[in-house]
Amino acid sequence: MLTLKQLTKRYTTGDKALTSVSLEIPAGQVAALIGPSGAGKSTLIRCVNRLVEPTEGQVFLGDTELTGLSSRQLRRARRRMGMIFQEYALIDRLTVMENVLSGYLGYTGFWRSYFRRYPQPVVQQAFKLLQRVGLENFIDKRADALSGGQRQRVGIARALLQSPEILLVDEPTASLDPKTSRQIMRLIKELCVERQLAAIINIHDVQLAQLFADRIIGLRAGQLVFDGQPEQLDAEI
Ligand code: ADP
Ligand code: ADP
């Protein structure tokens, strides 16, 4: 469960990017974050993993208040969050397996982790995940030899390696064709159900959001302007 309480972000340079946003996303729920460019979607996601420091308000992951953790505590807490990125953020010259294993130390310390031996259970977990996302025949391929959809599957497996409780997903389909986009969204949705993950997906394609999300959260100018079921959105527009 992910909880935001009156989350507000004011960048030093300007206006409020987020104004008192409160949300609760239970385990297993996929919430799509929609809204025009500049609405505050990235800011919201970055306040959760504290790449951006909130100005006011609180973020809880389960019982842990993320706002208020020291940087050392935060490193540990970040292992409980899986991150999936728009441009996959894979390391091209590494193999599929090495890219997935790079998720082992959390998403800050991968350079160090590449040079150490991984515990056998971690390698087994990586292999299982690669099977689950349909890439078991690609484990020794270099990341730059893959298609966009395959690259995002690697990104998904990497995000799940440490069995996170939540997924933070930033425009996962922005670089993909429509059919592959649907496959990737379906996969993310299925994995959230199987593993009971709470997910926030920043997505500009409203139709895709409606197809695969359990809940739509609309932001505009930093304010929560819609929060409901995908079907309810049609009535509002
Ligand atoms: P979205 O992801 O919905 O496009 P953002 O969260 O990126 O929205 O941006 C929300 C607002 O905050 C915008 O007005 C944007 O210009 C501003 N903003 C985002 N990041 C920064 C930053 N690092 N410094 C200053 N202003 C920022
Ligand atoms: P996104 O695609 O996630 O919405 P943007 O293209 O809006 O990202 O922004 C790219 C980077 O620039 C981000 O790190 C964001 O925080 C930063 N940024 C966005 N708007 C501003 C702004 N008004 N001032 C300073 N930095 C900004």
Coordinates of C-alpha atoms and ligand atoms in Angstrom, one line a residue:
M1 CA 0.0 0.0 0.0
L2 CA 1.2 3.4 -1.0
T3 CA -0.2 6.5 0.8
L4 CA 0.3 10.2 -0.1
K5 CA -0.9 12.7 2.5
Q6 CA -1.4 16.3 1.4
L7 CA 1.7 16.1 -0.8
T8 CA 2.9 19.5 -2.0
K9 CA 5.9 20.3 -4.1
R10 CA 7.1 23.8 -4.8
Y11 CA 10.3 24.0 -6.9
T12 CA 12.6 26.8 -5.8
T13 CA 12.3 28.2 -9.3
G14 CA 8.6 28.6 -9.6
D15 CA 5.0 27.7 -8.9
K16 CA 3.6 24.8 -7.1
A17 CA 4.1 21.6 -9.1
L18 CA 1.9 19.7 -6.7
T19 CA -0.7 21.0 -4.4
S20 CA -1.9 18.9 -1.4
V21 CA -2.4 15.7 -3.2
S22 CA -3.8 12.8 -1.1
L23 CA -4.1 9.2 -2.4
E24 CA -4.1 5.7 -1.2
I25 CA -3.1 2.9 -3.6
P26 CA -3.8 -0.6 -2.1
A27 CA -1.7 -3.7 -2.9
G28 CA -2.7 -5.2 -6.3
Q29 CA -4.1 -1.9 -7.7
V30 CA -2.8 -0.3 -10.9
A31 CA -3.4 3.4 -10.9
A32 CA -2.8 5.4 -14.1
L33 CA -1.7 9.0 -13.7
I34 CA -2.9 11.1 -16.5
G35 CA -2.9 14.9 -17.3
P36 CA -1.4 17.4 -19.6
S37 CA 2.3 18.1 -19.8
G38 CA 3.4 20.0 -16.7
A39 CA 0.5 18.7 -14.6
G40 CA 2.9 17.3 -12.0
K41 CA 2.9 13.6 -12.9
S42 CA 6.6 13.1 -12.9
T43 CA 6.9 15.3 -9.8
L44 CA 4.5 13.0 -8.0
I45 CA 6.3 9.9 -8.9
R46 CA 9.7 11.4 -8.0
C47 CA 8.4 12.5 -4.6
V48 CA 7.6 8.9 -3.8
N49 CA 11.1 7.7 -4.4
R50 CA 12.4 11.1 -3.2
L51 CA 14.4 11.9 -6.3
V52 CA 12.5 15.1 -5.6
E53 CA 12.1 16.3 -2.0
P54 CA 8.4 17.1 -1.2
T55 CA 7.9 20.6 0.2
E56 CA 5.1 19.5 2.5
G57 CA 3.1 16.4 3.2
Q58 CA 4.0 12.7 3.7
V59 CA 4.5 9.6 1.7
F60 CA 4.1 6.1 3.3
L61 CA 5.1 2.8 1.9
G62 CA 3.2 0.4 4.1
D63 CA 3.9 1.7 7.6
T64 CA 7.2 3.3 6.6
E65 CA 7.2 7.1 6.2
L66 CA 9.4 7.7 3.3
T67 CA 9.5 11.4 3.8
G68 CA 11.7 11.7 6.8
L69 CA 14.1 8.8 6.2
S70 CA 17.8 9.5 6.2
S71 CA 19.6 8.9 2.9
R72 CA 20.9 5.6 4.3
Q73 CA 17.4 4.5 5.3
L74 CA 16.2 5.7 2.0
R75 CA 18.6 3.4 0.1
R76 CA 17.1 0.5 1.9
A77 CA 13.5 1.6 1.4
R78 CA 14.1 2.1 -2.4
R79 CA 14.6 -1.7 -2.7
R80 CA 10.9 -2.0 -1.9
M81 CA 10.1 0.1 -5.0
G82 CA 10.5 -1.1 -8.5
M83 CA 11.1 1.6 -11.2
I84 CA 10.3 1.2 -14.8
F85 CA 11.4 3.9 -17.2
Q86 CA 10.3 5.3 -20.6
E87 CA 13.6 4.7 -22.3
Y88 CA 14.2 1.4 -20.4
A89 CA 17.5 2.7 -19.0
L90 CA 19.3 -0.5 -19.9
I91 CA 23.0 -0.8 -20.3
D92 CA 23.5 -1.6 -23.9
R93 CA 26.8 -3.4 -23.7
L94 CA 25.6 -5.7 -21.0
T95 CA 23.5 -8.9 -21.6
V96 CA 19.9 -9.3 -20.8
M97 CA 20.8 -11.3 -17.6
E98 CA 23.3 -8.8 -16.5
N99 CA 20.8 -6.0 -16.9
V100 CA 18.2 -7.8 -14.8
L101 CA 20.8 -8.5 -12.2
S102 CA 21.8 -4.9 -12.1
G103 CA 18.5 -4.4 -10.2
Y104 CA 19.9 -6.3 -7.3
L105 CA 21.3 -3.4 -5.3
G106 CA 18.5 -1.1 -6.0
Y107 CA 18.6 1.2 -8.9
T108 CA 21.4 3.5 -7.6
G109 CA 24.3 1.1 -7.1
F110 CA 24.4 -1.0 -10.2
W111 CA 28.0 -0.2 -11.4
R112 CA 29.3 -1.7 -8.2
S113 CA 27.0 -4.7 -8.4
Y114 CA 28.1 -5.6 -11.9
F115 CA 31.6 -6.4 -10.6
R116 CA 30.6 -8.6 -7.8
R117 CA 29.3 -12.2 -7.8
Y118 CA 25.6 -12.5 -7.3
P119 CA 24.2 -15.0 -4.8
Q120 CA 22.7 -18.0 -6.5
P121 CA 19.1 -17.4 -5.3
V122 CA 19.3 -14.0 -7.0
V123 CA 20.4 -15.4 -10.3
Q124 CA 17.6 -18.0 -10.1
Q125 CA 15.1 -15.3 -9.4
A126 CA 16.4 -13.3 -12.4
F127 CA 16.1 -16.4 -14.6
K128 CA 12.5 -17.0 -13.3
L129 CA 11.6 -13.5 -14.1
L130 CA 13.1 -13.7 -17.6
Q131 CA 10.9 -16.8 -18.1
R132 CA 7.9 -14.9 -16.9
V133 CA 8.4 -12.0 -19.3
G134 CA 9.1 -14.4 -22.2
L135 CA 12.8 -13.7 -22.6
E136 CA 14.4 -17.0 -21.4
N137 CA 15.9 -17.5 -24.9
F138 CA 17.6 -14.1 -24.8
I139 CA 19.5 -14.1 -21.6
D140 CA 22.9 -13.9 -23.2
K141 CA 22.0 -11.4 -25.9
R142 CA 23.3 -7.9 -25.5
A143 CA 20.6 -5.4 -24.6
D144 CA 21.2 -3.3 -27.7
A145 CA 20.3 -6.4 -29.9
L146 CA 16.7 -6.3 -28.6
S147 CA 13.5 -4.7 -29.9
G148 CA 11.8 -1.9 -27.9
G149 CA 9.3 -4.3 -26.5
Q150 CA 11.9 -6.8 -25.5
R151 CA 14.0 -4.0 -23.9
Q152 CA 11.0 -3.0 -21.8
R153 CA 10.5 -6.6 -20.7
V154 CA 14.0 -6.6 -19.4
G155 CA 13.2 -3.3 -17.6
I156 CA 10.2 -5.0 -16.0
A157 CA 12.2 -8.0 -14.9
R158 CA 14.9 -5.8 -13.5
A159 CA 12.3 -3.8 -11.5
L160 CA 10.9 -6.9 -10.0
L161 CA 14.2 -8.6 -9.0
Q162 CA 14.1 -7.5 -5.4
S163 CA 10.4 -8.3 -5.0
P164 CA 9.2 -4.7 -4.5
E165 CA 5.9 -3.8 -2.9
I166 CA 5.2 -1.0 -5.3
L167 CA 6.0 -0.2 -8.9
L168 CA 6.7 3.4 -10.1
V169 CA 6.3 3.5 -13.8
D170 CA 7.2 6.5 -16.0
E171 CA 5.7 6.4 -19.5
P172 CA 6.5 2.7 -20.1
T173 CA 5.1 2.7 -23.7
A174 CA 6.3 6.1 -25.0
S175 CA 8.8 4.5 -27.4
L176 CA 6.6 1.6 -28.5
D177 CA 4.2 0.9 -31.3
P178 CA 0.5 0.5 -30.3
K179 CA 0.4 -3.3 -30.3
T180 CA 3.6 -3.7 -28.3
S181 CA 2.3 -0.9 -26.0
R182 CA -0.8 -3.0 -25.2
Q183 CA 1.3 -6.1 -24.6
I184 CA 3.6 -4.3 -22.2
M185 CA 0.7 -2.7 -20.3
R186 CA -1.0 -6.1 -20.1
L187 CA 2.1 -7.7 -18.7
I188 CA 2.6 -5.0 -16.1
K189 CA -1.1 -5.3 -15.1
E190 CA -0.8 -9.1 -14.8
L191 CA 2.3 -8.9 -12.7
C192 CA 0.7 -6.4 -10.3
V193 CA -2.1 -8.8 -9.8
E194 CA 0.1 -11.9 -9.4
R195 CA 2.5 -10.2 -7.0
Q196 CA -0.1 -7.9 -5.3
L197 CA 1.9 -4.8 -6.2
A198 CA 0.5 -1.3 -5.9
A199 CA 1.5 0.6 -9.1
I200 CA 1.5 4.2 -10.3
I201 CA 1.8 4.5 -14.0
N202 CA 2.5 7.9 -15.6
I203 CA 0.9 7.5 -19.0
H204 CA -0.2 10.0 -21.6
D205 CA -2.3 7.6 -23.6
V206 CA -5.7 7.8 -22.0
Q207 CA -7.1 4.9 -23.9
L208 CA -4.3 2.6 -22.8
A209 CA -4.8 3.8 -19.3
Q210 CA -8.5 3.0 -19.5
L211 CA -7.8 -0.5 -20.9
F212 CA -5.4 -1.7 -18.3
A213 CA -5.7 0.5 -15.1
D214 CA -8.0 -0.2 -12.2
R215 CA -8.1 3.4 -11.4
I216 CA -7.5 6.7 -13.2
I217 CA -6.0 9.7 -11.3
G218 CA -6.1 13.0 -13.2
L219 CA -3.8 15.8 -12.4
R220 CA -4.0 19.4 -13.8
A221 CA -1.7 22.2 -12.7
G222 CA -0.6 20.1 -9.7
Q223 CA -4.1 19.5 -8.4
L224 CA -6.0 16.2 -8.3
V225 CA -8.9 16.8 -10.7
F226 CA -10.2 13.2 -11.2
D227 CA -10.0 10.0 -9.2
G228 CA -12.1 7.1 -10.2
Q229 CA -12.8 4.0 -12.3
P230 CA -11.8 4.0 -16.0
E231 CA -15.4 4.0 -17.1
Q232 CA -16.3 7.1 -15.0
L233 CA -13.7 9.1 -17.0
D234 CA -15.8 9.0 -20.2
A235 CA -18.7 10.5 -18.4
E236 CA -16.5 13.4 -17.2
I237 CA -15.1 14.2 -20.7
Ligands
ADP1 P1 4.4 16.3 -16.0 O1 5.2 15.1 -15.6 O2 2.9 16.1 -15.7 O3 4.7 16.8 -17.3 P2 6.1 17.7 -14.1 O4 6.0 17.1 -12.8 O5 7.3 17.4 -15.0 O6 4.8 17.5 -15.0 O7 6.1 19.3 -14.0 C1 5.2 19.9 -13.1 C2 5.6 21.4 -13.0 O8 6.8 21.5 -12.3 C3 5.8 22.1 -14.4 O9 5.4 23.4 -14.3 C4 7.3 22.0 -14.5 O10 7.8 23.0 -15.4 C5 7.8 22.1 -13.1 N1 9.1 21.4 -12.9 C6 9.3 20.1 -13.0 N2 10.5 19.7 -12.7 C7 11.1 20.9 -12.3 C8 12.4 21.2 -11.8 N3 13.4 20.3 -11.6 N4 12.7 22.5 -11.4 C9 11.7 23.4 -11.5 N5 10.5 23.2 -12.0 C10 10.2 21.9 -12.4
ADP2 P1 9.0 14.5 -18.2 O1 9.2 13.9 -19.6 O2 9.3 13.5 -17.1 O3 7.8 15.3 -18.0 P2 10.4 16.9 -18.7 O4 10.7 16.8 -20.2 O5 9.2 17.7 -18.3 O6 10.3 15.5 -18.1 O7 11.6 17.5 -17.9 C1 12.9 16.9 -18.1 C2 13.8 17.3 -16.9 O8 13.8 18.7 -16.7 C3 13.2 16.7 -15.6 O9 14.3 16.3 -14.8 C4 12.4 17.8 -14.9 O10 12.4 17.6 -13.5 C5 13.2 19.0 -15.4 N1 12.3 20.2 -15.5 C6 11.1 20.2 -16.1 N2 10.6 21.4 -16.0 C7 11.5 22.2 -15.5 C8 11.6 23.6 -15.1 N3 10.6 24.4 -15.3 N4 12.7 24.0 -14.5 C9 13.7 23.2 -14.3 N5 13.7 21.9 -14.6 C10 12.6 21.4 -15.1

